[in-house]
PDB file of C-alpha atoms in Angstrom:
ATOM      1  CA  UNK A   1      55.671 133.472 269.155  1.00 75.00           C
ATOM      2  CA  UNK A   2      55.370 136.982 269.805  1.00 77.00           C
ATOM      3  CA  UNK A   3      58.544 139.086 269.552  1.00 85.00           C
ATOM      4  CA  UNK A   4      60.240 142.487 270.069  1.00 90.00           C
ATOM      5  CA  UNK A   5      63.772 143.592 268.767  1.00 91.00           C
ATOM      6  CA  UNK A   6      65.118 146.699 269.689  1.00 93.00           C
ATOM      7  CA  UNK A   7      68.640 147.484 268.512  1.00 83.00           C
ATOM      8  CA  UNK A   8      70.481 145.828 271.609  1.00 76.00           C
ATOM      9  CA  UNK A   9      73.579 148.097 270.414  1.00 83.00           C
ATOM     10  CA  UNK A  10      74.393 151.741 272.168  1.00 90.00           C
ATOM     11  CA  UNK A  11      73.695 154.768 269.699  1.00 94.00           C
ATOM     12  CA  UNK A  12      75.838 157.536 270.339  1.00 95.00           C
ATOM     13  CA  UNK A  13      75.159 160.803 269.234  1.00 96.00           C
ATOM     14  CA  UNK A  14      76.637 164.258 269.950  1.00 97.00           C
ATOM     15  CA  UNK A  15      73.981 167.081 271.927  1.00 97.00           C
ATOM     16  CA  UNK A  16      71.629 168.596 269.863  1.00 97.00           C
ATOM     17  CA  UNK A  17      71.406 165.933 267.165  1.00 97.00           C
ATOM     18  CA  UNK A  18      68.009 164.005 266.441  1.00 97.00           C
ATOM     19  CA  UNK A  19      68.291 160.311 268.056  1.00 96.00           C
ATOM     20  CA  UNK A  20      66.010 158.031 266.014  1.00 96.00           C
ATOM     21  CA  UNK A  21      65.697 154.067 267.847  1.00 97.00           C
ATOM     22  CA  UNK A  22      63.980 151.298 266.351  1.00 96.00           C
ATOM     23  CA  UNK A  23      61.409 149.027 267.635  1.00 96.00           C
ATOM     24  CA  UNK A  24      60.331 145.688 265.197  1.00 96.00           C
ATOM     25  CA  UNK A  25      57.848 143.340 266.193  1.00 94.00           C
ATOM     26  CA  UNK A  26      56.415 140.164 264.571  1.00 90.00           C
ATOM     27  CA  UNK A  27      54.060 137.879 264.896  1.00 84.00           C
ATOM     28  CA  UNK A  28      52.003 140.169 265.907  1.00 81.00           C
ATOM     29  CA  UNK A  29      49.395 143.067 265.536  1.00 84.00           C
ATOM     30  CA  UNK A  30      49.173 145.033 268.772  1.00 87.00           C
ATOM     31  CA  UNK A  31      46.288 147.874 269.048  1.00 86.00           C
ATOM     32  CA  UNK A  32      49.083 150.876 270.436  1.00 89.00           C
ATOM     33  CA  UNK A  33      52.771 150.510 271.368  1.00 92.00           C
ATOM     34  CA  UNK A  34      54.746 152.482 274.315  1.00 94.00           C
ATOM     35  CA  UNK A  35      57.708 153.807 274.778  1.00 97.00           C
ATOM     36  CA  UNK A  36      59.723 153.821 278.185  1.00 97.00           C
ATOM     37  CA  UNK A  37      62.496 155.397 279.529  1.00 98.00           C
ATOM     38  CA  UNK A  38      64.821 153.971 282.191  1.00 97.00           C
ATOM     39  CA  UNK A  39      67.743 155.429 283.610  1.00 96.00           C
ATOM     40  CA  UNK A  40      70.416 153.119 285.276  1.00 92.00           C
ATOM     41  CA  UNK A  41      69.577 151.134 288.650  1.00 90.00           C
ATOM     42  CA  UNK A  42      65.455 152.822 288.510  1.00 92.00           C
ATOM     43  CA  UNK A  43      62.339 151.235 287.363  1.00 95.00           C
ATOM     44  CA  UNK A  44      61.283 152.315 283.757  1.00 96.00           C
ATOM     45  CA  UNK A  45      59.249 155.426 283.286  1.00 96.00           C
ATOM     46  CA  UNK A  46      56.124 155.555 280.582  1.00 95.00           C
ATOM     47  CA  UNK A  47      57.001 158.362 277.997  1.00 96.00           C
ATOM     48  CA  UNK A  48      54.694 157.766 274.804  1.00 95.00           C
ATOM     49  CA  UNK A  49      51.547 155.674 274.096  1.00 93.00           C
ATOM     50  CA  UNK A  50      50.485 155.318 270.555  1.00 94.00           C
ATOM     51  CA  UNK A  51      47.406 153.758 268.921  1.00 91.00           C
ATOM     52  CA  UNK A  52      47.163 151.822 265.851  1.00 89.00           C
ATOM     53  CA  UNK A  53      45.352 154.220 263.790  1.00 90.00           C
ATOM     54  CA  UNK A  54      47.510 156.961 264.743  1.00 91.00           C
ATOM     55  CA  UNK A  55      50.800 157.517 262.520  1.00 86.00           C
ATOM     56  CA  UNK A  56      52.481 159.836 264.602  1.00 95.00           C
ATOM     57  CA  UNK A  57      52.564 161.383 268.317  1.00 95.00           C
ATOM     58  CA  UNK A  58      54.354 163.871 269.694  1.00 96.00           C
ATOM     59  CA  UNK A  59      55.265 165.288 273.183  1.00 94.00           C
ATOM     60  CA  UNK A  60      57.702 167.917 273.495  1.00 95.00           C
ATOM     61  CA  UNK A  61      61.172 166.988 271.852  1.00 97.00           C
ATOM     62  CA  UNK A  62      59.715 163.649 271.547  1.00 97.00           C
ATOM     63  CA  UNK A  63      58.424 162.210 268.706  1.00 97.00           C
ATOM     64  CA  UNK A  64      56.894 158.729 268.157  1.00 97.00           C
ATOM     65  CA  UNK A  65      55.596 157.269 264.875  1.00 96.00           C
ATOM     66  CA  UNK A  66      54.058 153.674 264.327  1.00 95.00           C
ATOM     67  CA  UNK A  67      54.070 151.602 261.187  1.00 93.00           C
ATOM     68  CA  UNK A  68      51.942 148.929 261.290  1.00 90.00           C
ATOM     69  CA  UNK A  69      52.397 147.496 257.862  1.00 91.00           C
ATOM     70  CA  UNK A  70      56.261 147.300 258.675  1.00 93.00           C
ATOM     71  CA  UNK A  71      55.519 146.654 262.339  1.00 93.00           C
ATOM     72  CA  UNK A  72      58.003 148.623 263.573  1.00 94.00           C
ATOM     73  CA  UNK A  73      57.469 151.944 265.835  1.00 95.00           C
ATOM     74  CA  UNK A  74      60.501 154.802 265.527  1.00 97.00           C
ATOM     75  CA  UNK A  75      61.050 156.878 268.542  1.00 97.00           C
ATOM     76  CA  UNK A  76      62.632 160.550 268.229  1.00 97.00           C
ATOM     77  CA  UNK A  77      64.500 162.921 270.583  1.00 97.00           C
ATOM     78  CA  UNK A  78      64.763 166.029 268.585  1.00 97.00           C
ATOM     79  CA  UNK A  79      67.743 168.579 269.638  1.00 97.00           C
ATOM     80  CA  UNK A  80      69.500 166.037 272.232  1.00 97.00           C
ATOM     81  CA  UNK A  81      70.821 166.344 275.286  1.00 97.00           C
ATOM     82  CA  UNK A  82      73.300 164.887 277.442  1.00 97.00           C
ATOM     83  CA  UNK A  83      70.577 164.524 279.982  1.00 97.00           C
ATOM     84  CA  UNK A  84      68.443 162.358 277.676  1.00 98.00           C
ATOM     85  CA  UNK A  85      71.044 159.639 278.284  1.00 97.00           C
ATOM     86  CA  UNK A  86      69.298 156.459 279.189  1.00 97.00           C
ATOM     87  CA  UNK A  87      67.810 153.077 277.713  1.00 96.00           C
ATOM     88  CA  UNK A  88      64.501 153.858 275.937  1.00 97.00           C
ATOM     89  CA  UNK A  89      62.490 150.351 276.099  1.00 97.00           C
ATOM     90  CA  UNK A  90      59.068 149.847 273.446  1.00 96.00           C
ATOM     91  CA  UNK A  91      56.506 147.538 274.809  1.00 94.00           C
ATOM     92  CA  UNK A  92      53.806 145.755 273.436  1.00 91.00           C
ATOM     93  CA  UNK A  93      50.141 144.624 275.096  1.00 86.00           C
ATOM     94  CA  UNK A  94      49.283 140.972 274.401  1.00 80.00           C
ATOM     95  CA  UNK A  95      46.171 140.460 273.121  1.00 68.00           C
ATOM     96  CA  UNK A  96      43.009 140.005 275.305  1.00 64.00           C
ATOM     97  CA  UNK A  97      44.948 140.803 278.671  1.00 65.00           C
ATOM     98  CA  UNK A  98      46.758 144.281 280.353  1.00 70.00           C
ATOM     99  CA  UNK A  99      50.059 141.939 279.990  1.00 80.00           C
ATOM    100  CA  UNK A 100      53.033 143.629 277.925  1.00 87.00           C
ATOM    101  CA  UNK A 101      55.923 142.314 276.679  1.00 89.00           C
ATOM    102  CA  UNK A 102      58.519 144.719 276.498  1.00 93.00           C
ATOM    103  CA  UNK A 103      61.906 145.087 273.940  1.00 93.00           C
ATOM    104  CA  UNK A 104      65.265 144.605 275.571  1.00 93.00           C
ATOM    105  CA  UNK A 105      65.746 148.375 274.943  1.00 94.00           C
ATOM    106  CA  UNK A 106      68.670 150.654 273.143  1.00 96.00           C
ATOM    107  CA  UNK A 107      71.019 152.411 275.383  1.00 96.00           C
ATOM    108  CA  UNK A 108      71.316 155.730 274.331  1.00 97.00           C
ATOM    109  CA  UNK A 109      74.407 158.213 275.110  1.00 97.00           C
ATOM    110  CA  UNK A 110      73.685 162.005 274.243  1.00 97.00           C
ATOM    111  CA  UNK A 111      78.108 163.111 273.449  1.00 96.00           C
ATOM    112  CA  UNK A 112      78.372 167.158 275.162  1.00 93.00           C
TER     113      UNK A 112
ATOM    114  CA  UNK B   1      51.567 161.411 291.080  1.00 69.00           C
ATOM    115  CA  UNK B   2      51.307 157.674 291.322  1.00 66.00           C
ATOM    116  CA  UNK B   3      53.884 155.937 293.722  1.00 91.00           C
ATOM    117  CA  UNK B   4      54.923 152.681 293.616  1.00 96.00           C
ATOM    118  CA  UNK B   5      57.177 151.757 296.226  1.00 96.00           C
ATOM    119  CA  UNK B   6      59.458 148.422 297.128  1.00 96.00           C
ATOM    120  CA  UNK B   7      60.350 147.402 300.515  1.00 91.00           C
ATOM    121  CA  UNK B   8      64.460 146.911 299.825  1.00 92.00           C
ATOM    122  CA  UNK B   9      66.694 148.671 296.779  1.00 94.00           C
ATOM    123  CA  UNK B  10      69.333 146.030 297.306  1.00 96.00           C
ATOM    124  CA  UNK B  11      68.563 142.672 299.186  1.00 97.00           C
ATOM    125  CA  UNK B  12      71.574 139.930 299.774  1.00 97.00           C
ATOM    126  CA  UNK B  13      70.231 136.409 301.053  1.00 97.00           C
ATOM    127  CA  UNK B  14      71.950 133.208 301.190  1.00 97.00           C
ATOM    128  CA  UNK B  15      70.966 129.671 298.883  1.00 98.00           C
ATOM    129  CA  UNK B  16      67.728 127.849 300.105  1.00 97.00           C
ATOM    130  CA  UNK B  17      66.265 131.186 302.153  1.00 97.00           C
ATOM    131  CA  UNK B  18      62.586 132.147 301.923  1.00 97.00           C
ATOM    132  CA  UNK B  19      62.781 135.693 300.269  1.00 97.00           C
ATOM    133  CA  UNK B  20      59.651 138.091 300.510  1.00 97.00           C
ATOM    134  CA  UNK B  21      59.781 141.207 298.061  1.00 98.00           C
ATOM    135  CA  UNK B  22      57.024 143.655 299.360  1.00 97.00           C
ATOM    136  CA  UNK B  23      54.835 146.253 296.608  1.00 97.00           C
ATOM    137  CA  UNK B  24      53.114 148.887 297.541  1.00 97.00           C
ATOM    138  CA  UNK B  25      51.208 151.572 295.609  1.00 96.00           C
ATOM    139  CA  UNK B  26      48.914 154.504 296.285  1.00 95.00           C
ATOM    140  CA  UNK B  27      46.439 154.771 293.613  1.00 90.00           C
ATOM    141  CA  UNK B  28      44.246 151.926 293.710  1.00 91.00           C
ATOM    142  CA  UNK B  29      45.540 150.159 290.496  1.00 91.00           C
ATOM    143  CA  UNK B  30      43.637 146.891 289.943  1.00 90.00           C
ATOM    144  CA  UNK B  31      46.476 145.725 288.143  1.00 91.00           C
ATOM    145  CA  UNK B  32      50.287 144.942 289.657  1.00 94.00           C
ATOM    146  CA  UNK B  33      53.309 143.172 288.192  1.00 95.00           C
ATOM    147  CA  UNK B  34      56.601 141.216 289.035  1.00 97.00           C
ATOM    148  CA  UNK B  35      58.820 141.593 286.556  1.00 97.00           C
ATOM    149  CA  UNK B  36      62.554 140.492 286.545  1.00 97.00           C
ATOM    150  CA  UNK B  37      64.752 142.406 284.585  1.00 96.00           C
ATOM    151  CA  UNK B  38      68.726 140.690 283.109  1.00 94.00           C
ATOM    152  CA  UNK B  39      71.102 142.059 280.504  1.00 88.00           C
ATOM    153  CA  UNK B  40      70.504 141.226 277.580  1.00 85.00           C
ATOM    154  CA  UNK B  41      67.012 139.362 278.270  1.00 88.00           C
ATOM    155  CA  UNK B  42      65.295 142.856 279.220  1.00 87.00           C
ATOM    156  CA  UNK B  43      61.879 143.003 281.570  1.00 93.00           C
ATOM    157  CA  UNK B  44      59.975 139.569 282.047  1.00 94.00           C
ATOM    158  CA  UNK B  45      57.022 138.808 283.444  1.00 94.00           C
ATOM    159  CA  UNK B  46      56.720 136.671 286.627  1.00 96.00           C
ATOM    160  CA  UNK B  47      53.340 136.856 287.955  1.00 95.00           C
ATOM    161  CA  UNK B  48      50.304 139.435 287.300  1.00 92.00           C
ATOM    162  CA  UNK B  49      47.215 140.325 289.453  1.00 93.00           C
ATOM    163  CA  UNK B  50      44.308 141.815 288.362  1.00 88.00           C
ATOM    164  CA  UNK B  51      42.243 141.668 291.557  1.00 88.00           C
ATOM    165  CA  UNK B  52      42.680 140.825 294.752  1.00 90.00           C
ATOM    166  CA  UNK B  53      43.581 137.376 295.761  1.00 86.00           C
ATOM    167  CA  UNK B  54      43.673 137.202 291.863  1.00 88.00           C
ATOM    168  CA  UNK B  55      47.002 136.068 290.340  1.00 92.00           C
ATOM    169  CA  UNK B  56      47.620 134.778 286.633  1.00 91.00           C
ATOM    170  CA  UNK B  57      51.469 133.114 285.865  1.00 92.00           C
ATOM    171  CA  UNK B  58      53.700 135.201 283.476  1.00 91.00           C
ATOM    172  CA  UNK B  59      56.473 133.922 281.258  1.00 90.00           C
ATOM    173  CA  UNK B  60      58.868 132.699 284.335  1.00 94.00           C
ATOM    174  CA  UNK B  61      56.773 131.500 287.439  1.00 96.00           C
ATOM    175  CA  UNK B  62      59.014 128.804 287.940  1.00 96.00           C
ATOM    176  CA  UNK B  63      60.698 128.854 291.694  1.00 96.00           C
ATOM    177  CA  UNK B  64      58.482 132.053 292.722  1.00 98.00           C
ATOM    178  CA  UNK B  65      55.311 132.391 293.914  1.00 97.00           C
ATOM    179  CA  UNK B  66      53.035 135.748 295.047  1.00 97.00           C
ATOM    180  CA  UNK B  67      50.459 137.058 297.375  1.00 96.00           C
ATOM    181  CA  UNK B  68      47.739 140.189 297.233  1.00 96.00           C
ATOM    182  CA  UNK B  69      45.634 140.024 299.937  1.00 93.00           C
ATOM    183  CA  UNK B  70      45.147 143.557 300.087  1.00 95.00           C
ATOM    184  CA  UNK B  71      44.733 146.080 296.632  1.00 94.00           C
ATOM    185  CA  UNK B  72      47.636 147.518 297.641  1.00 96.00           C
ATOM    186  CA  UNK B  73      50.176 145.555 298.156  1.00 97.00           C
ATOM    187  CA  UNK B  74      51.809 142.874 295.710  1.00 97.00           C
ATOM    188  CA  UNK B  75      54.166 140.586 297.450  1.00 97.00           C
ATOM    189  CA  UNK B  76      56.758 137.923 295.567  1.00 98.00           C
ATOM    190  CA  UNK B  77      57.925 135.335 297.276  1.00 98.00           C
ATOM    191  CA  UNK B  78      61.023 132.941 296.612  1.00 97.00           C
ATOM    192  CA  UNK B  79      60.028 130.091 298.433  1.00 94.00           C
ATOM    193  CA  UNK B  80      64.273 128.567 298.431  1.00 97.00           C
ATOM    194  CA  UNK B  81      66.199 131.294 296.766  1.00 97.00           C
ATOM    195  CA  UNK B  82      68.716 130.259 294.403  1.00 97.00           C
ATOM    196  CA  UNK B  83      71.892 131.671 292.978  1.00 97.00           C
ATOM    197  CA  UNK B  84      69.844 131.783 289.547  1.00 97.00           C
ATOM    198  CA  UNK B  85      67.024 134.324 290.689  1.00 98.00           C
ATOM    199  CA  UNK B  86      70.287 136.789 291.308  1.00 98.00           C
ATOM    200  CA  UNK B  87      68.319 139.580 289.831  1.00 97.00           C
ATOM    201  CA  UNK B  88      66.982 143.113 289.182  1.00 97.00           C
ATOM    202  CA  UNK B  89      63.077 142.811 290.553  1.00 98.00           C
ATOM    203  CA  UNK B  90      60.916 145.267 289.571  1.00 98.00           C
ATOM    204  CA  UNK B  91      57.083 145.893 290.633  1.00 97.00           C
ATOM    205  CA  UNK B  92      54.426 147.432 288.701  1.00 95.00           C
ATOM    206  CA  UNK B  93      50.648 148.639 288.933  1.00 94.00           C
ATOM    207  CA  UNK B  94      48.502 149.811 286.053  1.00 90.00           C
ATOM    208  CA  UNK B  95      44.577 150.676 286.077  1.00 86.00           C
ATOM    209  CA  UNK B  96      42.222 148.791 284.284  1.00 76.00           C
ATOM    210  CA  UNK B  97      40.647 152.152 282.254  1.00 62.00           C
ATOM    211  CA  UNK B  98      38.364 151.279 279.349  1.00 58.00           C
ATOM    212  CA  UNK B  99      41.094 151.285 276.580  1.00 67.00           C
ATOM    213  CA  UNK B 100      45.054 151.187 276.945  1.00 76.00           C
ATOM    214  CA  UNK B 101      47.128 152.756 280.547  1.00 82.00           C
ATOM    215  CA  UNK B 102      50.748 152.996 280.834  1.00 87.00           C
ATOM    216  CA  UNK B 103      52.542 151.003 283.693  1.00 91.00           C
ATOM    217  CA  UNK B 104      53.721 152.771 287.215  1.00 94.00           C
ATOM    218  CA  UNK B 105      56.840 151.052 288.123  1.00 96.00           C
ATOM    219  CA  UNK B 106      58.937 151.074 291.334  1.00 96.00           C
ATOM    220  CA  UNK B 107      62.548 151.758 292.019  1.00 95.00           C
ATOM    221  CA  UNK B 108      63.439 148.357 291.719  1.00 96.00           C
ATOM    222  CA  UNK B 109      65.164 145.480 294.421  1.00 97.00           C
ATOM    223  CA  UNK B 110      68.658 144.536 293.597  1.00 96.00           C
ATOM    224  CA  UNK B 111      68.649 140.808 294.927  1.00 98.00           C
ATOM    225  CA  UNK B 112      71.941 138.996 295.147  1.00 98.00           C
ATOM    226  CA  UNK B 113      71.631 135.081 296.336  1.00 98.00           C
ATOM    227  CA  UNK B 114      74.798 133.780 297.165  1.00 97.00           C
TER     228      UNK B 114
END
């Protein structure tokens, strides 16, 4: 079956660092990935959309690229800050329908 | 900006209760989503509509059932609540555009069934 692993572990990293999180997915070969961003007790909110044929998209600090030979996607926050603090989520469309399944997401905690 | 918005933040009903979560956005989204979100198990999908009076069964129907009568509005219902749907429920629209959207979520309904 279709599957997403995000590294269910909090990364830590002190401001002004580069926070890289990891997104694998198997069984599958999704035409774009996303990226969300949810901050404790909200909904998520949609950061990043990448296509298959694209390597690499960036917005702003954020950077996301998208292997699909490895199937994984890596997200970047370039020059951190404590305010980026949240869980970053990756989610997937299945095939043929607007459904996603979505990673458990990767708390992250920006250090002042 | 797109607004998605859910009738309660934090809901508190007792075993065997008929619960109605209420979804409401503004930008005439063909698509809206139930989701239920648990550590460790992250966001999954209860129910799905792509039209109205259209509904298609997600990954964890079981025990809940749903109602869009109007484009609008995406209601969940848990016909006898039980202490396992305790829960983080979150609603969702999304357009159907020719090639890939991103999904509008709302703040999110605490439930607690005790």
């Amino acid at each position: 079956s279709q599957k997403i692993e995000q590294n269910s572990e909090a990364l830590n990293i002190q401001e002004g660092k580069t926070a890289t999180l990891t997104c694998n997915y198997t069984n599958y070969s999704p035409a774009y990935l996303q990226w969300y961003r949810q901050d404790p007790g909200r909904g998520p909110v949609f950061l990043l959309l990448i296509r298959e044929n694209e390597k690499e998209k960036r917005k702003e600090r954020l950077k996301v690229t998208f292997d699909t030979t490895l199937k994984q996607s890596l997200f970047h926050i370039t020059a951190s800050q404590p305010a980026d603090s949240a869980t970053y989520l990756c989610a997937l469309p299945t095939s043929g329908t607007y459904k996603y399944i979505f990673g458990t997401g990767t708390r992250l905690k920006v250090l002042a | 900006d797109v607004k998605v918005t859910q009738s309660s933040r934090y809901l508190v009903k007792r075993t065997g209760e008929k619960v109605f979560l209420e979804c409401v956005q503004d930008m005439d989204h063909e698509n809206m989503f139930w989701y239920r979100q648990d550590p460790g198990l992250g966001l999954r999908l209860i129910y799905f509509s792509y039209d109205v009076k259209m509904k298609e069964k997600g990954d964890i129907p079981e025990g809940y059932s749903v109602s869009r009568e109007k484009k609008e509005r995406f209601s969940l219902i848990l016909e006898s609540a039980s202490t396992n749907q305790t829960s983080m429920y979150l609603c969702a629209s999304s357009p159907t555009a020719g090639g890939p959207s991103e999904q509008y979520f709302g703040p999110g309904t605490r439930l607690t069934v005790t």
